[in-house]
Coordinates of C-alpha atoms in Angstrom, one line a residue:
Chain A
M2 CA -10.8 1.6 -35.1
A3 CA -10.5 5.5 -35.3
N4 CA -7.1 4.7 -37.2
T5 CA -9.0 3.4 -40.3
S6 CA -11.0 7.2 -40.3
F7 CA -9.0 9.8 -42.2
A8 CA -11.1 12.4 -40.2
T9 CA -8.4 15.1 -39.6
G10 CA -8.0 17.6 -36.7
W11 CA -9.3 15.6 -33.5
K12 CA -8.7 12.3 -33.0
W13 CA -9.1 9.8 -30.3
R14 CA -6.2 7.5 -30.7
Q15 CA -2.9 8.2 -33.0
A16 CA -2.2 5.6 -35.3
S17 CA -0.2 2.5 -34.6
V18 CA 0.6 -0.8 -36.2
I19 CA 1.1 -2.5 -33.1
P20 CA -2.2 -4.8 -32.7
G21 CA -4.6 -5.9 -30.1
F22 CA -5.7 -2.0 -29.3
G23 CA -9.5 -2.9 -29.1
L24 CA -8.8 -6.2 -27.7
S25 CA -6.7 -5.0 -24.3
L26 CA -8.4 -2.0 -23.9
G27 CA -12.0 -3.5 -24.3
Y28 CA -10.5 -6.0 -21.4
T29 CA -9.1 -3.6 -19.3
L30 CA -12.2 -1.0 -19.5
S31 CA -15.0 -4.1 -18.8
Y32 CA -12.8 -5.5 -16.1
L33 CA -12.2 -2.3 -14.9
V34 CA -16.1 -1.7 -14.5
L35 CA -17.2 -5.3 -13.1
I36 CA -14.9 -5.0 -10.2
I37 CA -14.4 -1.4 -9.6
L38 CA -17.1 0.8 -11.2
I39 CA -20.0 -1.2 -10.5
P40 CA -19.3 -2.2 -6.9
L41 CA -18.1 1.7 -5.9
A42 CA -21.6 2.7 -8.1
G43 CA -23.9 0.7 -6.1
L44 CA -22.1 2.2 -2.8
V45 CA -22.8 5.8 -3.9
W46 CA -25.9 5.0 -5.4
H47 CA -27.6 3.6 -2.3
T48 CA -26.3 6.5 -0.4
A49 CA -28.0 8.4 -2.8
S50 CA -31.4 6.9 -2.5
L51 CA -31.5 7.7 1.3
G52 CA -32.1 11.2 0.4
L53 CA -30.0 14.5 1.8
P54 CA -32.0 14.8 5.1
E55 CA -31.2 11.6 6.0
L56 CA -27.7 11.5 5.2
A57 CA -27.5 14.7 6.7
S58 CA -28.3 13.6 10.3
L59 CA -26.5 10.4 10.1
A60 CA -23.3 12.2 9.3
T61 CA -23.5 14.7 11.7
D62 CA -24.2 12.4 14.2
S63 CA -21.7 12.7 16.9
R64 CA -20.3 9.7 17.0
T65 CA -19.6 9.3 13.3
L66 CA -18.3 12.7 13.6
N67 CA -15.6 11.6 16.2
A68 CA -14.6 8.6 14.4
L69 CA -13.7 10.9 11.8
R70 CA -11.9 13.6 13.9
I71 CA -10.2 10.4 15.0
S72 CA -9.3 8.9 11.7
F73 CA -8.1 11.9 10.1
G74 CA -6.1 13.7 13.0
T75 CA -4.2 10.1 13.7
A76 CA -3.7 10.2 10.3
M77 CA -2.4 13.4 9.8
A78 CA -0.2 13.3 12.9
A79 CA 1.5 10.1 12.0
A80 CA 1.8 11.4 8.2
F81 CA 3.8 14.1 9.9
V82 CA 6.4 11.9 11.9
N83 CA 6.7 9.8 8.3
A84 CA 7.4 13.1 6.5
V85 CA 9.8 14.2 8.7
F86 CA 11.8 10.3 9.2
G87 CA 11.1 9.3 6.2
V88 CA 13.3 12.2 4.6
I89 CA 16.2 11.4 7.2
V90 CA 15.8 7.4 6.0
A91 CA 15.7 8.5 2.4
W92 CA 18.3 10.9 2.5
V93 CA 20.8 8.3 4.7
L94 CA 20.0 5.3 2.0
V95 CA 20.7 7.8 -1.2
R96 CA 23.7 9.7 0.3
Y97 CA 25.7 7.4 2.5
D98 CA 27.2 4.1 2.7
F99 CA 27.4 2.1 5.6
P100 CA 27.6 -1.2 6.0
G101 CA 24.0 -3.0 6.1
R102 CA 22.6 -0.4 3.2
R103 CA 21.0 -2.2 1.1
F104 CA 19.5 -4.4 4.2
V105 CA 17.8 -1.5 5.3
D106 CA 16.5 -0.4 2.1
A107 CA 15.1 -3.6 1.6
A108 CA 13.3 -3.1 5.6
V109 CA 11.9 -0.1 4.5
D110 CA 9.2 -2.0 2.6
L111 CA 8.1 -4.5 5.3
P112 CA 4.6 -2.5 5.9
F113 CA 4.2 -3.1 2.4
A114 CA 4.4 -7.2 2.7
L115 CA 3.7 -7.6 6.3
P116 CA -0.2 -8.3 6.7
T117 CA -1.9 -5.6 8.7
A118 CA -3.4 -8.1 11.5
V119 CA -0.1 -9.6 11.8
A120 CA 1.6 -5.8 12.4
G121 CA -1.7 -5.2 14.7
I122 CA -1.1 -7.3 17.0
A123 CA 2.9 -7.2 16.9
L124 CA 2.5 -3.2 18.0
T125 CA -0.3 -4.2 20.4
T126 CA 2.3 -7.0 22.2
L127 CA 5.3 -4.4 22.1
Y128 CA 3.4 -1.2 23.5
A129 CA 0.4 -3.2 25.8
P130 CA 1.7 -1.8 29.6
K131 CA 3.9 -5.7 30.1
G132 CA 5.3 -5.1 26.4
W133 CA 8.6 -4.8 25.6
I134 CA 8.2 -1.0 25.2
G135 CA 4.9 -0.6 27.2
A136 CA 6.9 -1.8 30.5
W137 CA 9.5 1.2 29.9
L138 CA 7.0 3.5 29.4
T139 CA 4.2 2.7 31.7
P140 CA 6.5 4.1 34.7
L141 CA 6.5 7.1 32.7
G142 CA 2.8 7.5 33.0
I143 CA 2.7 7.4 29.2
K144 CA 0.5 5.4 27.6
I145 CA 0.0 4.0 24.3
A146 CA -1.6 0.9 23.5
Y147 CA -5.4 1.5 24.1
T148 CA -5.7 5.2 23.1
P149 CA -5.4 7.4 20.5
L150 CA -1.3 7.2 20.4
G151 CA -1.6 3.8 19.6
I152 CA -3.0 4.3 16.5
V153 CA -0.8 6.7 15.5
I154 CA 1.9 4.4 16.2
A155 CA 0.6 2.0 13.9
L156 CA -0.2 4.5 11.4
I157 CA 3.8 5.4 11.2
F158 CA 4.4 2.1 11.0
I159 CA 1.8 1.5 7.6
G160 CA 2.8 4.8 6.1
L161 CA 6.8 5.1 6.3
P162 CA 7.8 3.3 2.9
F163 CA 4.9 5.9 1.2
V164 CA 7.1 8.9 2.1
V165 CA 10.5 7.2 1.7
R166 CA 9.7 5.7 -1.7
T167 CA 8.2 8.3 -3.0
V168 CA 11.1 10.9 -2.1
Q169 CA 14.4 8.1 -2.4
P170 CA 14.3 8.3 -6.7
V171 CA 13.4 12.1 -6.4
M172 CA 16.4 12.7 -3.9
E173 CA 18.8 10.1 -6.1
E174 CA 18.1 12.8 -9.7
I175 CA 19.3 15.4 -7.4
D176 CA 22.0 17.0 -9.6
R177 CA 25.2 17.7 -7.1
Q178 CA 26.5 20.2 -9.4
V179 CA 23.7 22.5 -7.7
E180 CA 24.8 21.8 -4.0
E181 CA 28.4 22.3 -5.2
A182 CA 27.1 25.9 -7.0
A183 CA 25.1 26.7 -3.7
A184 CA 29.0 25.9 -2.0
T185 CA 30.9 28.1 -4.3
L186 CA 28.5 31.1 -3.3
G187 CA 29.4 31.2 -0.4
A188 CA 26.5 29.4 1.5
N189 CA 26.9 26.7 4.5
R190 CA 26.0 23.1 4.5
F191 CA 23.0 24.2 6.7
Q192 CA 21.2 26.9 4.1
T193 CA 22.2 24.7 0.8
I194 CA 19.7 21.9 2.3
F195 CA 17.2 23.8 3.6
R196 CA 17.1 26.8 1.2
V197 CA 18.7 25.0 -2.3
L198 CA 17.7 21.0 -1.8
L199 CA 14.7 20.9 0.6
P200 CA 12.1 23.2 -1.9
G201 CA 12.9 21.0 -4.6
L202 CA 12.1 18.3 -2.7
F203 CA 9.0 19.4 -1.2
P204 CA 6.7 17.8 -3.9
A205 CA 7.6 14.5 -3.5
I206 CA 7.2 15.2 0.5
L207 CA 3.9 16.7 0.1
T208 CA 3.2 13.6 -2.4
G209 CA 4.8 11.4 0.1
F210 CA 2.8 12.7 3.1
A211 CA -0.5 12.8 1.1
L212 CA 0.1 9.1 0.5
A213 CA 0.8 8.3 4.1
F214 CA -2.1 10.1 5.3
A215 CA -4.8 8.5 2.8
R216 CA -3.4 5.5 3.4
G217 CA -3.7 5.9 7.2
V218 CA -7.4 7.3 7.1
G219 CA -8.7 4.2 5.9
E220 CA -6.2 1.5 8.0
Y221 CA -7.7 -0.9 9.5
G222 CA -5.9 -4.1 10.0
S223 CA -3.1 -2.8 12.2
V224 CA -5.4 -0.4 14.1
I225 CA -7.9 -2.3 15.5
F226 CA -5.8 -4.1 18.0
I227 CA -3.6 -1.2 19.7
A228 CA -6.7 1.4 19.1
G229 CA -8.3 0.0 22.0
N230 CA -11.5 1.3 19.9
I231 CA -13.5 3.5 22.6
P232 CA -16.0 5.1 20.8
Y233 CA -15.8 8.9 21.1
V234 CA -12.0 8.5 21.9
S235 CA -10.6 5.5 20.2
E236 CA -12.8 4.4 17.8
I237 CA -11.5 4.9 13.9
A238 CA -14.0 5.5 11.0
P239 CA -13.5 2.0 9.0
L240 CA -14.4 0.5 12.7
L241 CA -17.4 2.2 13.0
I242 CA -18.2 1.2 9.6
V243 CA -17.9 -2.5 10.6
I244 CA -19.6 -1.8 13.5
R245 CA -22.5 -0.3 11.8
L246 CA -22.7 -3.5 8.9
E247 CA -22.9 -5.3 12.6
E248 CA -25.9 -4.0 14.0
F249 CA -26.8 -4.3 10.2
N250 CA -27.4 -0.2 10.6
Y251 CA -26.7 0.1 6.8
P252 CA -27.4 3.4 6.0
A253 CA -25.2 4.6 8.8
A254 CA -22.3 2.4 7.7
M255 CA -23.1 3.8 4.0
A256 CA -23.0 7.4 5.3
V257 CA -19.7 7.1 6.7
A258 CA -18.1 5.3 3.8
T259 CA -19.2 7.9 1.3
I260 CA -17.9 10.9 3.4
M261 CA -14.6 8.8 4.2
L262 CA -14.7 8.2 -0.1
V263 CA -15.3 11.8 -1.0
I264 CA -12.8 12.9 0.8
S265 CA -10.6 10.6 -0.3
F266 CA -11.4 11.3 -4.2
I267 CA -10.4 14.3 -3.5
M268 CA -6.8 13.7 -1.6
L269 CA -6.3 11.5 -5.0
F270 CA -7.5 15.0 -6.9
I271 CA -4.8 16.8 -5.1
I272 CA -1.7 14.4 -5.1
N273 CA -2.7 14.1 -8.9
L274 CA -2.8 18.3 -9.0
I275 CA 0.8 18.2 -6.9
Q276 CA 2.4 15.5 -8.8
A277 CA 1.1 17.3 -12.5
W278 CA 2.7 20.7 -11.1
S279 CA 5.7 19.3 -9.9
R280 CA 6.5 17.8 -13.4
K281 CA 5.9 21.0 -14.7
R282 CA 8.3 23.0 -12.4
Y283 CA 11.2 20.9 -12.1
G284 CA 10.5 18.1 -14.7
Y285 CA 9.8 15.0 -12.4
A286 CA 6.9 13.5 -10.2
Chain B
M28 CA 29.5 2.4 11.2
A29 CA 32.0 4.8 13.5
T30 CA 35.0 2.8 12.0
L31 CA 34.3 3.3 8.8
D32 CA 33.2 6.7 9.4
H33 CA 37.1 7.2 11.1
S34 CA 38.5 5.7 8.1
N35 CA 36.7 7.4 5.8
A36 CA 37.7 10.8 7.2
A37 CA 41.4 9.8 7.3
A38 CA 41.1 9.2 3.3
A39 CA 39.5 12.3 2.7
P40 CA 40.9 15.4 1.0
R41 CA 42.1 17.8 3.6
F42 CA 39.6 20.8 2.4
R43 CA 36.2 18.5 3.2
D44 CA 33.5 18.2 0.1
A45 CA 31.5 21.5 0.4
A46 CA 28.6 19.3 -1.0
T47 CA 28.5 17.0 1.4
E48 CA 27.5 17.1 5.7
P49 CA 30.8 16.6 8.4
P50 CA 31.2 13.1 9.5
G51 CA 29.6 14.3 12.8
A52 CA 26.1 15.0 11.4
K53 CA 26.3 12.4 8.9
F54 CA 27.1 9.7 11.9
A55 CA 23.7 11.2 13.6
L56 CA 21.6 10.9 10.7
I57 CA 22.6 7.6 10.1
L58 CA 22.4 6.5 13.5
I59 CA 18.3 8.4 13.9
A60 CA 17.4 6.3 10.9
I61 CA 18.4 3.3 12.1
L62 CA 16.9 4.0 15.6
F63 CA 13.7 4.9 13.8
L64 CA 13.4 1.9 11.8
A65 CA 14.9 -0.3 14.4
F66 CA 11.6 0.6 16.8
F67 CA 9.3 0.7 14.3
L68 CA 10.3 -2.1 11.6
A69 CA 12.6 -4.5 13.0
L70 CA 10.9 -5.0 16.4
P71 CA 7.6 -5.7 15.8
L72 CA 8.7 -8.4 13.2
V73 CA 11.0 -9.7 16.4
S74 CA 7.7 -10.0 18.4
V75 CA 6.1 -11.9 16.0
F76 CA 8.9 -15.0 16.3
F77 CA 9.5 -14.1 19.9
E78 CA 5.8 -14.6 21.0
A79 CA 5.0 -17.6 18.5
F80 CA 7.3 -19.4 20.4
R81 CA 7.2 -18.2 23.7
K82 CA 5.3 -21.8 25.0
G83 CA 7.7 -23.9 22.8
P84 CA 7.9 -25.1 19.6
E85 CA 5.6 -28.3 20.6
A86 CA 2.7 -25.3 20.8
F87 CA 3.9 -23.6 18.2
W88 CA 3.1 -26.7 15.6
E89 CA -0.2 -27.3 17.4
A90 CA -1.0 -24.0 16.5
I91 CA -0.3 -23.9 13.0
S92 CA -1.5 -27.8 12.3
E93 CA -5.0 -27.5 14.2
P94 CA -8.1 -28.4 12.0
D95 CA -9.2 -24.6 11.7
A96 CA -5.2 -23.2 11.1
L97 CA -5.2 -25.7 7.8
A98 CA -8.4 -24.7 7.0
A99 CA -7.5 -21.2 6.9
I100 CA -4.2 -22.2 5.1
R101 CA -5.9 -23.8 2.6
L102 CA -8.3 -20.9 2.2
T103 CA -6.1 -18.5 2.0
L104 CA -3.9 -20.2 -0.9
L105 CA -7.0 -20.8 -2.9
V106 CA -8.3 -17.2 -2.4
A107 CA -4.7 -15.9 -3.9
V108 CA -4.8 -18.6 -6.8
I109 CA -7.9 -17.0 -7.9
A110 CA -7.3 -13.3 -7.1
V111 CA -4.0 -13.3 -8.7
P112 CA -4.2 -14.8 -12.2
L113 CA -7.4 -12.2 -12.9
N114 CA -5.3 -10.2 -11.6
L115 CA -2.2 -10.6 -13.8
V116 CA -4.2 -10.7 -17.0
F117 CA -6.0 -7.5 -16.3
G118 CA -2.4 -5.8 -15.5
V119 CA -0.9 -7.1 -18.5
A120 CA -4.0 -6.0 -21.1
A121 CA -3.7 -2.9 -19.4
A122 CA -0.5 -2.2 -19.5
W123 CA -0.2 -3.1 -23.3
A124 CA -3.2 -0.8 -24.2
I125 CA -1.6 1.9 -22.3
A126 CA 1.9 2.0 -22.4
K127 CA 1.9 0.6 -26.8
F128 CA -0.7 3.3 -27.8
E129 CA -2.0 6.8 -27.6
F130 CA -5.5 7.9 -26.7
K131 CA -7.3 10.5 -25.3
G132 CA -8.2 10.1 -21.8
K133 CA -5.2 7.9 -21.0
A134 CA -4.5 9.7 -17.8
F135 CA -8.2 9.3 -16.5
L136 CA -8.0 6.1 -17.3
I137 CA -4.3 5.5 -14.9
T138 CA -6.2 7.4 -12.4
L139 CA -9.1 4.9 -12.0
I140 CA -6.8 1.9 -12.6
D141 CA -5.1 3.4 -9.1
L142 CA -8.9 3.7 -6.9
P143 CA -8.6 1.0 -5.2
F144 CA -5.8 2.3 -3.5
S145 CA -7.2 5.6 -1.9
V146 CA -10.6 3.0 -0.7
S147 CA -10.1 2.0 3.0
P148 CA -10.1 -2.1 2.7
V149 CA -13.7 -2.3 5.1
I150 CA -15.2 0.1 2.6
S151 CA -13.7 -2.3 -0.5
G152 CA -15.6 -5.1 1.5
L153 CA -18.7 -3.0 2.2
V154 CA -19.2 -2.4 -1.7
F155 CA -19.7 -5.9 -2.0
V156 CA -21.9 -6.4 1.0
V157 CA -24.3 -3.2 -0.4
L158 CA -24.4 -4.9 -4.0
F159 CA -24.6 -8.7 -3.1
G160 CA -26.6 -8.5 0.5
T161 CA -30.5 -9.0 1.6
H162 CA -31.2 -5.7 0.8
S163 CA -29.6 -5.5 -2.6
V164 CA -31.3 -6.2 -5.9
L165 CA -28.8 -9.1 -6.9
G166 CA -28.1 -10.9 -3.4
P167 CA -31.9 -12.3 -3.5
I168 CA -32.0 -13.0 -7.0
L169 CA -28.6 -15.3 -6.8
N170 CA -30.3 -16.6 -3.4
S171 CA -33.0 -18.2 -5.4
Y172 CA -30.4 -20.0 -7.5
G173 CA -28.6 -21.2 -5.0
I174 CA -25.4 -19.2 -5.7
E175 CA -24.3 -17.2 -2.3
I176 CA -21.6 -14.7 -2.5
L177 CA -21.3 -13.1 0.8
F178 CA -20.2 -14.9 3.3
A179 CA -18.9 -17.4 1.3
V180 CA -15.8 -17.9 -0.7
P181 CA -16.8 -15.7 -3.7
G182 CA -17.1 -12.8 -1.4
I183 CA -13.6 -13.2 -0.1
V184 CA -12.6 -13.7 -3.5
L185 CA -14.1 -10.6 -4.9
A186 CA -13.3 -8.4 -2.6
T187 CA -9.5 -9.6 -2.5
V188 CA -9.4 -9.0 -6.0
F189 CA -10.4 -5.4 -5.5
V190 CA -7.9 -4.7 -3.3
T191 CA -5.3 -6.3 -5.2
F192 CA -6.7 -4.6 -8.5
P193 CA -3.7 -2.3 -9.3
F194 CA -0.7 -4.4 -8.5
V195 CA 0.4 -6.2 -11.4
A196 CA -0.9 -3.0 -13.7
R197 CA 1.0 -0.4 -11.7
E198 CA 4.3 -2.1 -12.0
L199 CA 3.7 -3.1 -15.7
I200 CA 2.7 0.3 -17.2
P201 CA 5.9 2.3 -16.1
L202 CA 8.0 -0.4 -17.4
M203 CA 6.1 -1.2 -20.8
Q204 CA 6.3 3.1 -21.3
E205 CA 10.3 3.3 -21.0
Q206 CA 10.4 -0.1 -23.1
G207 CA 8.4 1.8 -26.1
S208 CA 7.5 -0.1 -29.0
G209 CA 10.5 -0.7 -31.3
D210 CA 11.1 -4.4 -30.2
E211 CA 7.5 -5.5 -31.2
E212 CA 7.3 -3.3 -34.4
A213 CA 10.7 -4.9 -35.5
A214 CA 8.8 -8.3 -34.8
L215 CA 5.8 -7.6 -37.0
S216 CA 7.8 -5.9 -39.7
L217 CA 9.7 -9.5 -39.8
G218 CA 6.8 -11.1 -40.1
A219 CA 5.3 -12.3 -36.6
S220 CA 1.6 -12.5 -35.9
G221 CA 0.4 -9.9 -32.9
W222 CA 0.6 -13.1 -30.6
Q223 CA 3.8 -14.0 -31.7
A224 CA 5.0 -10.8 -30.9
F225 CA 3.5 -10.3 -27.7
W226 CA 4.4 -14.3 -26.7
Y227 CA 7.8 -14.0 -28.1
V228 CA 8.9 -10.0 -27.4
T229 CA 7.0 -9.0 -25.0
V230 CA 6.4 -11.0 -22.5
P231 CA 10.4 -11.9 -22.6
N232 CA 10.7 -8.2 -22.4
I233 CA 8.8 -7.7 -19.0
R234 CA 9.2 -10.7 -17.3
W235 CA 11.1 -9.6 -14.7
G236 CA 8.6 -7.0 -13.6
L237 CA 5.5 -9.2 -13.9
L238 CA 6.8 -11.3 -11.7
Y239 CA 7.5 -8.7 -9.2
G240 CA 3.9 -7.3 -9.7
V241 CA 2.9 -10.8 -9.1
L242 CA 4.7 -10.8 -6.1
L243 CA 2.9 -7.7 -4.6
C244 CA 0.1 -8.5 -5.7
N245 CA 0.3 -12.0 -3.7
A246 CA 1.5 -10.5 -0.6
R247 CA -1.6 -8.5 -0.1
A248 CA -3.8 -11.1 -1.7
M249 CA -3.1 -13.1 1.4
G250 CA -2.5 -10.5 3.9
E251 CA -5.3 -8.6 3.1
F252 CA -7.7 -8.4 6.3
G253 CA -10.3 -5.1 6.2
A254 CA -12.2 -6.1 3.3
V255 CA -12.1 -9.5 3.7
S256 CA -13.4 -9.1 7.6
V257 CA -16.4 -7.8 6.2
V258 CA -17.1 -10.1 3.7
S259 CA -16.3 -13.2 5.3
G260 CA -18.6 -13.9 7.9
H261 CA -15.8 -15.1 10.4
I262 CA -17.5 -19.1 9.9
R263 CA -14.4 -21.0 11.7
G264 CA -12.6 -23.9 9.3
V265 CA -14.9 -22.6 6.2
T266 CA -14.9 -18.6 5.8
N267 CA -11.9 -17.9 7.7
T268 CA -8.9 -16.8 6.2
M269 CA -5.2 -16.8 7.9
P270 CA -5.5 -13.1 8.8
L271 CA -9.1 -13.7 9.9
H272 CA -8.2 -16.8 12.0
V273 CA -4.9 -14.8 13.5
E274 CA -7.7 -11.6 15.1
I275 CA -9.9 -14.7 16.5
L276 CA -7.0 -16.6 18.4
Y277 CA -5.7 -13.2 19.5
N278 CA -9.2 -12.0 21.0
E279 CA -9.8 -15.1 22.4
Y280 CA -6.7 -14.7 24.8
N281 CA -4.9 -17.3 22.9
V282 CA -2.3 -15.0 21.9
S283 CA 0.7 -17.2 21.4
A284 CA -1.2 -19.5 18.4
A285 CA -2.2 -15.9 17.4
F286 CA 1.2 -15.0 16.9
A287 CA 2.1 -19.1 15.2
V288 CA -0.3 -18.6 12.8
A289 CA 1.2 -15.0 12.5
T290 CA 4.5 -15.9 12.0
L291 CA 3.5 -18.2 8.1
L292 CA 1.9 -15.0 7.3
A293 CA 5.5 -12.9 8.9
G294 CA 7.2 -15.6 6.9
L295 CA 5.6 -14.8 3.2
A296 CA 6.7 -11.1 3.7
L297 CA 10.1 -12.2 4.4
V298 CA 9.9 -14.0 1.8
T299 CA 8.3 -11.3 -0.6
L300 CA 11.0 -8.9 0.3
G301 CA 14.0 -11.4 0.0
L302 CA 12.7 -11.7 -3.7
K303 CA 11.9 -8.1 -4.5
T304 CA 15.6 -7.4 -3.7
V305 CA 17.0 -10.0 -5.1
L306 CA 14.9 -9.3 -8.1
E307 CA 15.7 -5.1 -8.0
L308 CA 19.7 -6.0 -7.8
R309 CA 20.1 -8.6 -10.5
F310 CA 17.0 -7.0 -13.0
G311 CA 16.9 -3.5 -11.4
A312 CA 13.2 -4.3 -12.2
G313 CA 12.3 -0.5 -10.7
N314 CA 11.5 0.6 -6.9
A315 CA 8.4 -0.3 -5.5
G316 CA 6.5 2.8 -6.7
G317 CA 5.0 4.6 -3.8
R318 CA 1.5 3.2 -3.9
H319 CA 1.1 0.0 -2.3

């Protein structure tokens, strides 16, 4: 392909002796277009053909707005909890040696491996008024299952590994001499952590937060069991899509989906920006 | 844990290391982390097995051996057997193109491959409803040839392929980038053909990373709920996968049967985590990225 041309200056690709560029890239692009891009484009095209006024009225429907508000609000709260506890878990796993550390490290990935529906029914059973945890909280007047708080609990479960697995490798790369230097210059441990270590970890924490948040916004399986799904109160946006589909109200389903897609692509773009920026500034992402 | 801390403190030099925390703070942090994980990870997992056996082993056995449950297990296996190899071939092709060559637009291509990770599972299902539904262009044409996509097995496979699309590629790309192409260049200079270099040099080099990607891809393929739920139509014994069967049983207040089927999926998750840990310890197959 391009390596046979003698053009100087701008080149689409660098010459290589390795064969199979055309085959592998061709297959990759065809499969990508067929499985991902055409279906997504179909959704965007169908939504666009609704016309702007129709789309605007569907998007500003109060049930839609409430579902979006609940999805983004609970995902934000859960990502925040995960950012705090995820950093503590990562720190403990990277810095301390204790019996069962390997086991704990492996267990962090459980939410990646456990099907969301299983997590959903397990969490609901635990936090229901008669469940193992719910039974302790009910006398205190705290209701978790079938309220927005339940959604946050499910999203904490789903999002935890994103923060831990993003922050952990960056923590492992921290040069201990930086901390020793801070200590020599008179910083106490508290100052070293909050003014030397955490600023360097901030891009990783932010990336983990954004990944957990993005996953939480779209999460469906683990949430619908525990949420109670009361419209305007604990009905998440993905569920509203399913409900509109079951009503054969395709335009409304597509409108909600398109709003969510646009917001998640903006999120993806921001995550990439953070990573590019942190690679430049700190040499890792 | 407490005893370990004390023994450490006894062995430590008189002047405490300035680059670590006092033992008390250390102990408190470990305790916070473990309690947090116990509440949010361990307890739900334990409760799955506890609820499944609440009515005894006979009820458990009956729940997982009734015809609808068996049909769900068969369908889940079938979907994984189709979806995982498709994404495996794609993952290898994509990693070969991205890791072995330098070309413009590579970063954008990687972003596109990651796309399904940032799409809600429900939307992943919806796109196929829009594409093949009765209001679409394709749906009625395929229907007239007697081909059913939606509310049938092909739709479930497509939605699963969409959702699990990036898993293998995501594992292989960084691994192959790190390995470079020196080994393949050596093989080629010694007279190997391109395919020989691939089968005898590249594949052995990446086999553990490949296995790792397949494991994660398979776990997600068998456990996918949202996307499959949208396209499946929930026909009992026909288009119900295991996660959907769990949902139906649960919504019918048949809780212990729902948990019985759920233990099979939880068992799959535990096996996946176990193999993953073994692979990491043995071969350093890399950490589980951040993006699953």
